[in-house]
CSV table of N, CA and C in Angstrom, one decimal:
chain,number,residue,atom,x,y,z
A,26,UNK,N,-23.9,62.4,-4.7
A,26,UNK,CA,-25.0,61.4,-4.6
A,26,UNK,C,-26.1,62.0,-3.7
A,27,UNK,N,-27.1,62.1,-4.4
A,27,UNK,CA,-28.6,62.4,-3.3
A,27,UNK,C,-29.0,61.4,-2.5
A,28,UNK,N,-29.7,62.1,-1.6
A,28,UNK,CA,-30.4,61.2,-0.1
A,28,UNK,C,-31.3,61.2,0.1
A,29,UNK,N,-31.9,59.9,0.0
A,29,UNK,CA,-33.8,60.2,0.1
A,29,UNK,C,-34.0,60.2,1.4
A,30,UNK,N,-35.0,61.3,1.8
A,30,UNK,CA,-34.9,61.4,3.0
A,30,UNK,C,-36.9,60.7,3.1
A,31,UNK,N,-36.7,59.8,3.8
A,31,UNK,CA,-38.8,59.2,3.7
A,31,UNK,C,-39.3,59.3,5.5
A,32,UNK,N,-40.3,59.7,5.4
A,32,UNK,CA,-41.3,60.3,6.1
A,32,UNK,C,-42.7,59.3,6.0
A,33,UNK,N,-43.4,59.5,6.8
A,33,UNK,CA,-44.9,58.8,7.2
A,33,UNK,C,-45.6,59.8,6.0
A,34,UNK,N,-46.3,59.4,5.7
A,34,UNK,CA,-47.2,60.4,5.0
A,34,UNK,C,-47.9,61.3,6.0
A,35,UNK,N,-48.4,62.4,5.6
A,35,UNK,CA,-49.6,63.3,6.7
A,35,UNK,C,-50.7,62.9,6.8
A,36,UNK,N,-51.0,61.9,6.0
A,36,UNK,CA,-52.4,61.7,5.8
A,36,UNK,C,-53.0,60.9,7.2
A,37,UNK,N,-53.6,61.2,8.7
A,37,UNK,CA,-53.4,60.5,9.7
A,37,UNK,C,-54.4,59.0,9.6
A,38,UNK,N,-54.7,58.5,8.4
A,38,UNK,CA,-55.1,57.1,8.5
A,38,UNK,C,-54.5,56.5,7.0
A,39,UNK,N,-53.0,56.8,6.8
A,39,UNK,CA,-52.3,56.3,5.7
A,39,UNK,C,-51.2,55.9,6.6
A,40,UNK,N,-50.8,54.3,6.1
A,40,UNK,CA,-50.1,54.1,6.7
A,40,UNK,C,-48.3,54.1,5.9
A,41,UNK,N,-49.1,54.8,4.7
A,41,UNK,CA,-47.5,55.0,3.8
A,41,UNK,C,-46.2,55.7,3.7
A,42,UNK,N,-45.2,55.4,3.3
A,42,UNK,CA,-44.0,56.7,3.4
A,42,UNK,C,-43.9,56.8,2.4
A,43,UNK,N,-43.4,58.0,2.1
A,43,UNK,CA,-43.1,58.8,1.6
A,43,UNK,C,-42.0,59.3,1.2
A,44,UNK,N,-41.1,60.0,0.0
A,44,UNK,CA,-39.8,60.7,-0.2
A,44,UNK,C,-40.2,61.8,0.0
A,45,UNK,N,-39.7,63.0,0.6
A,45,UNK,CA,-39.8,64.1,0.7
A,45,UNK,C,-39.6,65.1,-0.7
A,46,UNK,N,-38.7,64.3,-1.2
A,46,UNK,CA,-38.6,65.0,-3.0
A,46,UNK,C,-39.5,64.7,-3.8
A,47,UNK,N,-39.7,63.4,-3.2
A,47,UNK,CA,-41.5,63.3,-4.5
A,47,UNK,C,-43.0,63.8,-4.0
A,48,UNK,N,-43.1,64.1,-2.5
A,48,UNK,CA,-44.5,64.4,-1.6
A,48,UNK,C,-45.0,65.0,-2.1
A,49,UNK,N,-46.4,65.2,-2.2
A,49,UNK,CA,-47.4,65.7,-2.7
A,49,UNK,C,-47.6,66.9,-1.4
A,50,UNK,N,-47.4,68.2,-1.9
A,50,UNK,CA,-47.1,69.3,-0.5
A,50,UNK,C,-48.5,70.0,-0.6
A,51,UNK,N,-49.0,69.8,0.2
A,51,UNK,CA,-50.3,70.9,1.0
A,51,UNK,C,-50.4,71.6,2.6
A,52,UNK,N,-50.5,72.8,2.2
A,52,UNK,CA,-50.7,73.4,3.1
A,52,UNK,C,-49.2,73.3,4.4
A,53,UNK,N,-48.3,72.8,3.9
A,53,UNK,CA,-47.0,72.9,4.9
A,53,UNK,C,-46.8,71.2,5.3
A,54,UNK,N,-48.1,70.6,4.1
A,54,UNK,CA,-47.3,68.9,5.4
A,54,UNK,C,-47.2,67.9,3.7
A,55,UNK,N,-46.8,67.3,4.0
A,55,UNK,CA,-46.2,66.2,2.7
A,55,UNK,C,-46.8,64.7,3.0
A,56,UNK,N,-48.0,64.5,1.7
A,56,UNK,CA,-48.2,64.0,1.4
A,56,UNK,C,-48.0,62.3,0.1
A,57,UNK,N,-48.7,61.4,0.3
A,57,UNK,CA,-48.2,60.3,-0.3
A,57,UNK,C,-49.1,60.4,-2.0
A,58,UNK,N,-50.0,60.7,-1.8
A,58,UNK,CA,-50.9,61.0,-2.9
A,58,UNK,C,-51.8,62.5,-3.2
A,59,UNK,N,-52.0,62.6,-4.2
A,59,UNK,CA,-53.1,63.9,-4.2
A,59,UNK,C,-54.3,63.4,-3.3
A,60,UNK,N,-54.9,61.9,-3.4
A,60,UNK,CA,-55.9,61.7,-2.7
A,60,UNK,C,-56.0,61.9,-1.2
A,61,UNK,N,-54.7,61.7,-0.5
A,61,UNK,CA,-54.4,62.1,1.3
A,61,UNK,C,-54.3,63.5,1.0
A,62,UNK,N,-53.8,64.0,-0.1
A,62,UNK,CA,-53.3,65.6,0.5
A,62,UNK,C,-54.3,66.7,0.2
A,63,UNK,N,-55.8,65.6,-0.6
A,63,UNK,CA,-57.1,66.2,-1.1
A,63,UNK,C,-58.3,66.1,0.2
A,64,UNK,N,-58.1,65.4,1.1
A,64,UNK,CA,-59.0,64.5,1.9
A,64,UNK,C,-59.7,63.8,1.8
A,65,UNK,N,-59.0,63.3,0.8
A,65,UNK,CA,-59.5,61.7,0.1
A,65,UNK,C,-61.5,61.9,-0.5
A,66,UNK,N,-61.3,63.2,-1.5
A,66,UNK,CA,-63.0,63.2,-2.2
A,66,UNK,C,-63.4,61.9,-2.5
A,67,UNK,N,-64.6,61.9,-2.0
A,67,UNK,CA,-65.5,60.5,-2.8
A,67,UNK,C,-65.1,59.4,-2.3
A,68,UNK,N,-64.1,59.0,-0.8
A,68,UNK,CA,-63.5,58.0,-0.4
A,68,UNK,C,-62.6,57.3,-1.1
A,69,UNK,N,-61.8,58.1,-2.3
A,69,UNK,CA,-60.7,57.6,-3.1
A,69,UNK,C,-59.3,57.2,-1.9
A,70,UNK,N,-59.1,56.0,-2.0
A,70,UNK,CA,-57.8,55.9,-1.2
A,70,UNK,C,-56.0,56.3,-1.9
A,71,UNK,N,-54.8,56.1,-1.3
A,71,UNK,CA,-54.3,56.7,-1.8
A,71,UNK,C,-53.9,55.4,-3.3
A,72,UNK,N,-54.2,54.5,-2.9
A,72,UNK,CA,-54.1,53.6,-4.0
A,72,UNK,C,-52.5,52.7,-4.3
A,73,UNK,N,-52.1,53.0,-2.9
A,73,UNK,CA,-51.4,51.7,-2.8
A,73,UNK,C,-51.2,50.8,-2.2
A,74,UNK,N,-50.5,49.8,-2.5
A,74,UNK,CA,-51.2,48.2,-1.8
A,74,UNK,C,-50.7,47.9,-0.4
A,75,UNK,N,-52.1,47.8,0.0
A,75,UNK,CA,-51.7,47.1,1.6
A,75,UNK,C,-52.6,48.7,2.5
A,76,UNK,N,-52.7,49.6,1.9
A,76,UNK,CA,-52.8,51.1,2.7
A,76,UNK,C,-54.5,51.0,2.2
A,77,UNK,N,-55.5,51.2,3.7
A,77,UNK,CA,-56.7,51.1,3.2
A,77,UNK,C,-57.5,52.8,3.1
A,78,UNK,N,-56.4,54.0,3.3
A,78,UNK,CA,-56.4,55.2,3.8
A,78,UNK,C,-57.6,55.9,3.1
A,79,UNK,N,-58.6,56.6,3.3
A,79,UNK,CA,-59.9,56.8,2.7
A,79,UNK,C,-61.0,56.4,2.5
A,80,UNK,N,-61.1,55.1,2.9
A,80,UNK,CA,-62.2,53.9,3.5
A,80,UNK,C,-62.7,54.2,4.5
């Protein structure tokens, strides 16, 4: 049986977690979206609910 192991996202104004098997990986840190792990172009947030991260 696997183990999800969840984490804060990197993104330091997302307040989302994350599975480490599904993160979006940049540069060495694990992200919740391509938008946190892009630096959020165009003020795209990561696009889920409740998280205002790229505003």
């Amino acid at each position: 049986m696997a183990t999800a192991t969840q984490i804060k996202c990197d993104c330091p104004t997302c307040t989302c977690g994350v599975d480490l098997a599904s993160a979006v990986k940049k540069d060495g840190k694990n992200y919740c979206s391509d938008a946190c792990a892009n630096g959020h172009p165009d003020g795209a947030g990561c696009g889920h609910a409740g998280c205002n991260c790229g505003n």
